[in-house]
Amino acid sequence: MISRDEYFMREALKEAQKAFEYGEVPIGAIIVANNKIISKAHNEVERLKDPTAHAEMIAIATALEFFNNKYLDHCTLYVTIEPCPMCAGALSLTRISKIIYAASDIKYGYTLFHPSILHKKTEVKNGILKDDAIKLMKSFFENKR
Amino acid sequence: MISRDEYFMREALKEAQKAFEYGEVPIGAIIVANNKIISKAHNEVERLKDPTAHAEMIAIATALEFFNNKYLDHCTLYVTIEPCPMCAGALSLTRISKIIYAASDIKYGYTLFHPSILHKKTEVKNGILKDDAIKLMKSFFENKR
């Protein structure tokens, strides 16, 4: 039996895998409320020619539309790689309840800048299925060389 | 005769004034390339029920679409208030050439977090028409009380 967090992180990894197949940096995100998946997204920077089209931003936009509300304070974000400062700032503005990321981003993760970019009430957890998330990223960047 | 920067900041202030009239936090932004205004935007958080709908984010989206390019490395952003960490992160990802803001945001400006959220090649200037930008914000928040 797998935990709930592992179950949802696997869904985020499926999104990351889609990004991989489309030639996008393989990062996936999902947003969950009341144990239901509200939005699924993957990185679409290349397709949209938009460097801000990160998985988290797209997942946030869909969830905001779904709830027709300015805040996601009852939601959890699962994302395969640690959010960047832009995404952390956006998540802070939504007052999201919880962020769970698989692997740290040692180059551009928000914690390298300032952990308090996030809202003070947002809970953060990481490490779930970290190896799978890293494996996908490594294999993407190896293919690029 | 007014300077080019003052001319463009006045345009950003006109956007901020529009936001004010719509009951939005009065912040305006414009993006300029080759001395031409490519996009104009103001804060639309309330109308869109989207806490990420900051003037800068909307101006960036329009400019990216206009150039059909991932980067705005030949553009200048004029914004009436210092960008927040989300907007600074987004601006970094676009590799924008220059950011000029009127007034500092003493509560949530990106410089309070980490100045290097911005791209290392991005030039930053501030203070132009600062008093006008602050006056608009003060009058907005006084009306709210």
CSV table of C-alpha atoms in Angstrom, one decimal, chain A residues 45-46 49-52 54 57 60-61 64 68-71 84-86 89-90 92-94 108 112-114 116-117, chain B residues 45-46 49-52 54 57 60-61 64 68-71 84-86 89-90 92-94 108 112-114 116-117:
chain,number,residue,atom,x,y,z
A,45,VAL,CA,7.8,26.8,-21.6
A,46,GLU,CA,8.9,25.7,-25.1
A,49,LYS,CA,7.4,30.2,-25.9
A,50,ASP,CA,6.8,31.6,-22.4
A,51,PRO,CA,9.5,31.2,-19.8
A,52,THR,CA,6.9,31.7,-17.0
A,54,HIS,CA,6.1,26.5,-15.3
A,57,MET,CA,1.9,28.5,-12.6
A,60,ILE,CA,-2.4,27.4,-10.0
A,61,ALA,CA,-4.3,29.2,-12.9
A,64,LEU,CA,-8.1,29.4,-9.2
A,68,ASN,CA,-13.5,31.0,-8.7
A,69,ASN,CA,-11.7,32.3,-5.7
A,70,LYS,CA,-8.5,34.3,-5.0
A,71,TYR,CA,-7.1,31.8,-2.5
A,84,CYS,CA,11.6,28.6,-8.3
A,85,PRO,CA,11.3,32.1,-6.8
A,86,MET,CA,8.5,33.1,-9.2
A,89,GLY,CA,6.0,34.0,-4.9
A,90,ALA,CA,2.8,33.0,-6.8
A,92,SER,CA,2.5,32.6,-1.5
A,93,LEU,CA,0.0,35.0,-3.1
A,94,THR,CA,-2.5,32.1,-3.3
A,108,TYR,CA,17.3,27.8,-8.8
A,112,LEU,CA,18.4,29.3,-2.2
A,113,PHE,CA,16.9,32.8,-2.2
A,114,HIS,CA,14.7,33.2,0.8
A,116,SER,CA,10.1,33.2,3.5
A,117,ILE,CA,9.0,34.0,-0.1
B,45,VAL,CA,-6.3,40.7,-9.1
B,46,GLU,CA,-9.9,41.5,-8.1
B,49,LYS,CA,-10.0,36.7,-8.9
B,50,ASP,CA,-6.4,35.8,-9.4
B,51,PRO,CA,-3.8,36.9,-6.8
B,52,THR,CA,-1.1,36.5,-9.5
B,54,HIS,CA,-0.1,41.7,-11.1
B,57,MET,CA,2.8,39.5,-15.1
B,60,ILE,CA,5.0,40.2,-19.6
B,61,ALA,CA,2.5,37.9,-21.1
B,64,LEU,CA,6.0,37.6,-25.0
B,68,ASN,CA,6.6,35.3,-30.1
B,69,ASN,CA,9.8,34.8,-28.3
B,70,LYS,CA,10.9,33.3,-24.9
B,71,TYR,CA,13.0,36.3,-24.0
B,84,CYS,CA,7.2,41.4,-5.6
B,85,PRO,CA,9.3,38.2,-5.5
B,86,MET,CA,6.9,36.4,-8.0
B,89,GLY,CA,11.3,35.8,-10.6
B,90,ALA,CA,9.2,36.0,-13.8
B,92,SER,CA,14.4,37.1,-14.4
B,93,LEU,CA,13.1,34.2,-16.5
B,94,THR,CA,12.4,36.6,-19.4
B,108,TYR,CA,6.8,42.9,-0.2
B,112,LEU,CA,13.5,42.6,0.9
B,113,PHE,CA,14.0,39.0,-0.1
B,114,HIS,CA,16.9,38.6,-2.3
B,116,SER,CA,19.5,38.3,-7.1
B,117,ILE,CA,16.1,36.9,-7.8
